[in-house]
Amino acid sequence: MTRLRIGAIAAVLLAGVLSLPRPLGGDQALFLYIAKSIDHGSLLYRDLWDAKQPGIYIFYAVAGNLFGFNDIAVHLLELIVMLALAVVLQRTLPDFGFSRRAAALAPIATVLPYYLVAATWDLSQLEPLLGLPLYLGFWTSMRARDSTQHQARWQLAAGACCAIVSIFKLLYLPYGVLFLALSMRRDRRARTAAAWALGFAAAWSPVLIWVLAHSLVHEVWYTWVTFPMTARRQAAQPLSVLTSSARSFGRSFAPVAALALVGIWAHRHRLERWMVLALAWAALALVLDLAQFWWRYLYWDATVPVGLFAVLGAIALADNAREHRRVVLGSLGVVLLLAVYALAPHRQRIAESFPDPTATLRHTDARDDLRALEEPLYGDLDRTLAVLRAPDARPGPVVIFGSPIVQLASGRAQAGRIPGFLANTLGSDEWHDFATQMRSTPPAYVFIGEVQGISESEFLESRGTEVLEILQQSYCGAAHPAAGRWLVQCRDVAQVPGALRRATGNP
């Protein structure tokens, strides 16, 4: 049994090591840039602003301080988290009736698929990172219900785990409510809820103390409550985004989902309480994902419960191999075909990892080729940044209306607190604040590119007219690389809207 455990962990470790040199996507580049700025003394929400809760920035800051502020460091800390999840699953699943063999192999269905089929924009997002605290909240909640002793301690731990999840994303607070509701016993409801609340409050208290200590109550309320209510409406997306992301993730996770359906079917007449809670977890994940921006990385918050049912499905097939040989072989054939289908988009990346799996870690050229393969912007990054690296380039901060990859790679500070990357979510108040920050801290250069195939110029012209006015009056064309266009400050920025236009007589 020890060999099975080690083998499963080794498979996750190998897949994770092969993913270390993979590039950061746009969101992740922004997280790393903000974490690095915080490490250099900037204050989150006041000096630098993003709509996320502080958990993801804490994670990236820890990665940077431990291993360096770069993509490999982020992926390395993520690998440690994933290995911890794999070990925890192996050690705790016997509590739910899993055999030692099934528990030993559980990481193959719950953790390994992430590294095999995750796209660039999936890696190191907060949803896959939350698999560990979500599962710990799930497990401790069930232990609290079933335990005859130390029930309060288990609920205390469950509340703390659920708090960690919400520190990463406040929208995921319903997970904690769900785990609490389905783990409470009628005769101990008040005591159970009190213990859970105490653990929740204890985990949140350092964050709240930090908010109060830096007088950030107004900024935090606006960022966590007010802005999300308007951002979803401002960034309204066509239904094609939902169908595209669902189709993409469905393809990637199809073999695991197929085994999960077998597991659910096999236990349909004898669902245990933990199975009901796991199904509720997966269903709630779908609801919460649909309430957001429909990107495919959001679906990773449901992969642990689906993976657990996939383990049950594999067990059911193994138990019926002799009695229903044809059915089992047919089912395995379908799963195998789905696995080939899921891995097909990643075949070039996987093939290039062999016969030398460490080449992309040891050789800069190989790593650059991998990054360009997964994110074309990296292949054109030198030409994109040439204007900033020229001997006669102007010093000073920049504004990037486009991928934060450009911001991070530029080595320049962001002018103002609001990143241009969020252009599609900004309302009229935020655009006015953006114009104000451009007047108070005029960027030396402005880059206008694309995000998810949509030019940021569209949002400047339709919503950010005050900012567009500043660009038209005070900035001139500097370069036009394939990824977008650069503007350089060529005149003073007027401190009052329309002041320069009135002074020069320009229309």
CSV table of C-alpha atoms in Angstrom, one decimal, residues 13-183:
chain,number,residue,atom,x,y,z
A,13,LEU,CA,5.1,15.6,-8.3
A,14,LEU,CA,6.4,14.8,-11.8
A,15,ALA,CA,3.4,16.5,-13.5
A,16,GLY,CA,3.8,19.5,-11.2
A,17,VAL,CA,7.6,19.8,-11.8
A,18,LEU,CA,6.9,19.8,-15.6
A,19,SER,CA,4.5,22.7,-15.1
A,20,LEU,CA,7.0,24.8,-13.2
A,21,PRO,CA,8.3,26.7,-16.2
A,22,ARG,CA,4.9,27.3,-17.7
A,23,PRO,CA,4.1,31.0,-18.1
A,24,LEU,CA,1.7,33.2,-16.1
A,25,GLY,CA,-1.5,34.3,-17.6
A,26,GLY,CA,-2.8,37.8,-17.4
A,27,ASP,CA,-4.6,37.5,-14.1
A,28,GLN,CA,-1.6,35.8,-12.5
A,29,ALA,CA,0.8,38.4,-13.8
A,30,LEU,CA,-1.4,41.1,-12.1
A,31,PHE,CA,-1.4,39.1,-8.9
A,32,LEU,CA,2.4,38.8,-9.0
A,33,TYR,CA,2.9,42.5,-9.8
A,34,ILE,CA,0.7,43.6,-6.9
A,35,ALA,CA,2.3,41.1,-4.5
A,36,LYS,CA,5.8,42.4,-5.5
A,37,SER,CA,4.6,46.0,-5.1
A,38,ILE,CA,3.2,45.2,-1.6
A,39,ASP,CA,6.5,43.6,-0.7
A,40,HIS,CA,8.2,46.9,-1.7
A,41,GLY,CA,5.9,48.9,0.6
A,42,SER,CA,2.7,49.6,-1.4
A,43,LEU,CA,-0.6,49.3,0.5
A,44,LEU,CA,-3.2,47.1,-1.1
A,45,TYR,CA,-6.5,48.9,-2.0
A,46,ARG,CA,-5.0,52.4,-1.4
A,47,ASP,CA,-1.8,52.4,-3.5
A,48,LEU,CA,-2.7,49.5,-5.8
A,49,TRP,CA,-6.3,48.4,-6.4
A,50,ASP,CA,-7.9,45.2,-7.6
A,51,ALA,CA,-11.3,43.7,-6.9
A,52,LYS,CA,-10.0,40.5,-5.2
A,53,GLN,CA,-9.8,39.8,-1.5
A,54,PRO,CA,-6.3,39.7,0.0
A,55,GLY,CA,-5.8,35.9,0.1
A,56,ILE,CA,-4.4,35.5,-3.5
A,57,TYR,CA,-2.0,38.4,-2.9
A,58,ILE,CA,-0.8,36.9,0.3
A,59,PHE,CA,-0.2,33.6,-1.5
A,60,TYR,CA,1.9,35.3,-4.3
A,61,ALA,CA,3.8,37.4,-1.7
A,62,VAL,CA,4.7,34.2,0.2
A,63,ALA,CA,5.8,32.6,-3.0
A,64,GLY,CA,7.9,35.6,-3.9
A,65,ASN,CA,9.6,35.9,-0.5
A,66,LEU,CA,10.3,32.1,-0.3
A,67,PHE,CA,11.5,31.5,-3.9
A,68,GLY,CA,11.6,34.8,-5.8
A,69,PHE,CA,9.1,37.0,-7.5
A,70,ASN,CA,8.8,35.0,-10.8
A,71,ASP,CA,6.5,32.5,-12.4
A,72,ILE,CA,8.5,29.4,-11.3
A,73,ALA,CA,8.3,30.5,-7.7
A,74,VAL,CA,4.5,30.8,-7.9
A,75,HIS,CA,4.1,27.4,-9.5
A,76,LEU,CA,6.5,25.9,-7.0
A,77,LEU,CA,4.4,27.1,-4.0
A,78,GLU,CA,1.3,25.9,-5.8
A,79,LEU,CA,2.9,22.5,-6.3
A,80,ILE,CA,3.5,22.3,-2.5
A,81,VAL,CA,-0.2,23.1,-1.9
A,82,MET,CA,-1.3,20.4,-4.4
A,83,LEU,CA,1.0,17.8,-2.9
A,84,ALA,CA,-0.4,18.7,0.5
A,85,LEU,CA,-3.9,18.1,-0.8
A,86,ALA,CA,-2.9,14.8,-2.3
A,87,VAL,CA,-1.4,13.6,1.1
A,88,VAL,CA,-4.4,14.9,3.0
A,89,LEU,CA,-6.8,13.0,0.7
A,90,GLN,CA,-4.8,9.8,1.2
A,91,ARG,CA,-4.8,10.1,5.0
A,92,THR,CA,-8.4,11.2,5.5
A,93,LEU,CA,-10.5,9.3,2.9
A,94,PRO,CA,-10.6,6.1,5.0
A,95,ASP,CA,-12.8,8.2,7.3
A,96,PHE,CA,-15.5,8.1,4.6
A,97,GLY,CA,-15.2,4.3,4.0
A,98,PHE,CA,-12.6,4.3,1.3
A,99,SER,CA,-10.3,1.3,1.3
A,100,ARG,CA,-6.6,2.0,1.9
A,101,ARG,CA,-5.9,1.2,-1.8
A,102,ALA,CA,-8.6,3.6,-3.1
A,103,ALA,CA,-7.4,6.3,-0.8
A,104,ALA,CA,-3.9,5.8,-1.9
A,105,LEU,CA,-4.9,6.3,-5.6
A,106,ALA,CA,-7.3,9.2,-5.0
A,107,PRO,CA,-4.8,11.9,-6.0
A,108,ILE,CA,-4.8,10.4,-9.5
A,109,ALA,CA,-8.4,11.4,-10.0
A,110,THR,CA,-8.4,14.6,-7.9
A,111,VAL,CA,-5.1,16.4,-8.3
A,112,LEU,CA,-3.2,14.9,-11.3
A,113,PRO,CA,-5.8,15.9,-13.9
A,114,TYR,CA,-5.2,19.6,-13.0
A,115,TYR,CA,-1.6,19.4,-14.1
A,116,LEU,CA,-2.3,17.4,-17.2
A,117,VAL,CA,-5.1,19.5,-18.7
A,118,ALA,CA,-4.9,23.0,-17.0
A,119,ALA,CA,-4.5,25.8,-19.5
A,120,THR,CA,-2.1,28.7,-18.9
A,121,TRP,CA,-4.8,30.9,-17.6
A,122,ASP,CA,-5.9,28.1,-15.1
A,123,LEU,CA,-2.6,27.6,-13.4
A,124,SER,CA,-2.1,29.4,-10.0
A,125,GLN,CA,-5.6,30.9,-10.1
A,126,LEU,CA,-7.3,31.0,-6.7
A,127,GLU,CA,-10.0,28.4,-7.6
A,128,PRO,CA,-7.6,25.4,-7.9
A,129,LEU,CA,-5.6,26.7,-4.9
A,130,LEU,CA,-8.8,26.5,-2.8
A,131,GLY,CA,-9.1,22.8,-3.3
A,132,LEU,CA,-7.1,22.2,-0.1
A,133,PRO,CA,-8.9,24.5,2.3
A,134,LEU,CA,-12.3,23.5,0.8
A,135,TYR,CA,-11.6,19.9,1.3
A,136,LEU,CA,-10.3,20.5,4.8
A,137,GLY,CA,-13.5,22.4,5.6
A,138,PHE,CA,-15.5,19.5,4.2
A,139,TRP,CA,-13.6,16.8,6.1
A,140,THR,CA,-13.6,18.7,9.4
A,141,SER,CA,-17.3,19.4,9.1
A,142,MET,CA,-18.0,15.7,8.7
A,143,ARG,CA,-15.7,14.8,11.6
A,144,ALA,CA,-17.5,17.3,13.8
A,145,ARG,CA,-20.8,15.6,13.0
A,146,ASP,CA,-19.6,12.1,13.5
A,147,SER,CA,-17.3,12.6,16.4
A,148,THR,CA,-18.5,11.8,20.0
A,149,GLN,CA,-15.6,13.7,21.4
A,150,HIS,CA,-14.0,17.0,20.6
A,151,GLN,CA,-16.9,18.0,18.3
A,152,ALA,CA,-16.4,21.7,19.1
A,153,ARG,CA,-12.7,21.5,18.1
A,154,TRP,CA,-13.6,20.0,14.8
A,155,GLN,CA,-16.2,22.7,14.1
A,156,LEU,CA,-13.7,25.3,15.2
A,157,ALA,CA,-11.3,24.0,12.6
A,158,ALA,CA,-14.1,23.8,10.0
A,159,GLY,CA,-14.9,27.5,10.5
A,160,ALA,CA,-11.3,28.5,10.2
A,161,CYS,CA,-10.9,26.5,6.9
A,162,CYS,CA,-14.1,28.1,5.5
A,163,ALA,CA,-12.8,31.5,6.5
A,164,ILE,CA,-9.5,31.0,4.6
A,165,VAL,CA,-11.6,30.2,1.5
A,166,SER,CA,-13.6,33.4,1.9
A,167,ILE,CA,-10.3,35.4,2.5
A,168,PHE,CA,-9.4,34.3,-1.0
A,169,LYS,CA,-12.9,35.1,-2.5
A,170,LEU,CA,-15.8,36.4,-0.4
A,171,LEU,CA,-18.2,35.1,-2.9
A,172,TYR,CA,-17.3,31.6,-1.7
A,173,LEU,CA,-18.7,32.1,1.8
A,174,PRO,CA,-21.7,29.9,0.9
A,175,TYR,CA,-19.4,26.9,0.9
A,176,GLY,CA,-18.9,27.4,4.6
A,177,VAL,CA,-22.6,27.9,5.2
A,178,LEU,CA,-23.3,24.7,3.3
A,179,PHE,CA,-20.8,22.6,5.2
A,180,LEU,CA,-22.1,23.9,8.5
A,181,ALA,CA,-25.7,23.4,7.7
A,182,LEU,CA,-25.3,19.8,6.6
A,183,SER,CA,-23.0,18.8,9.4
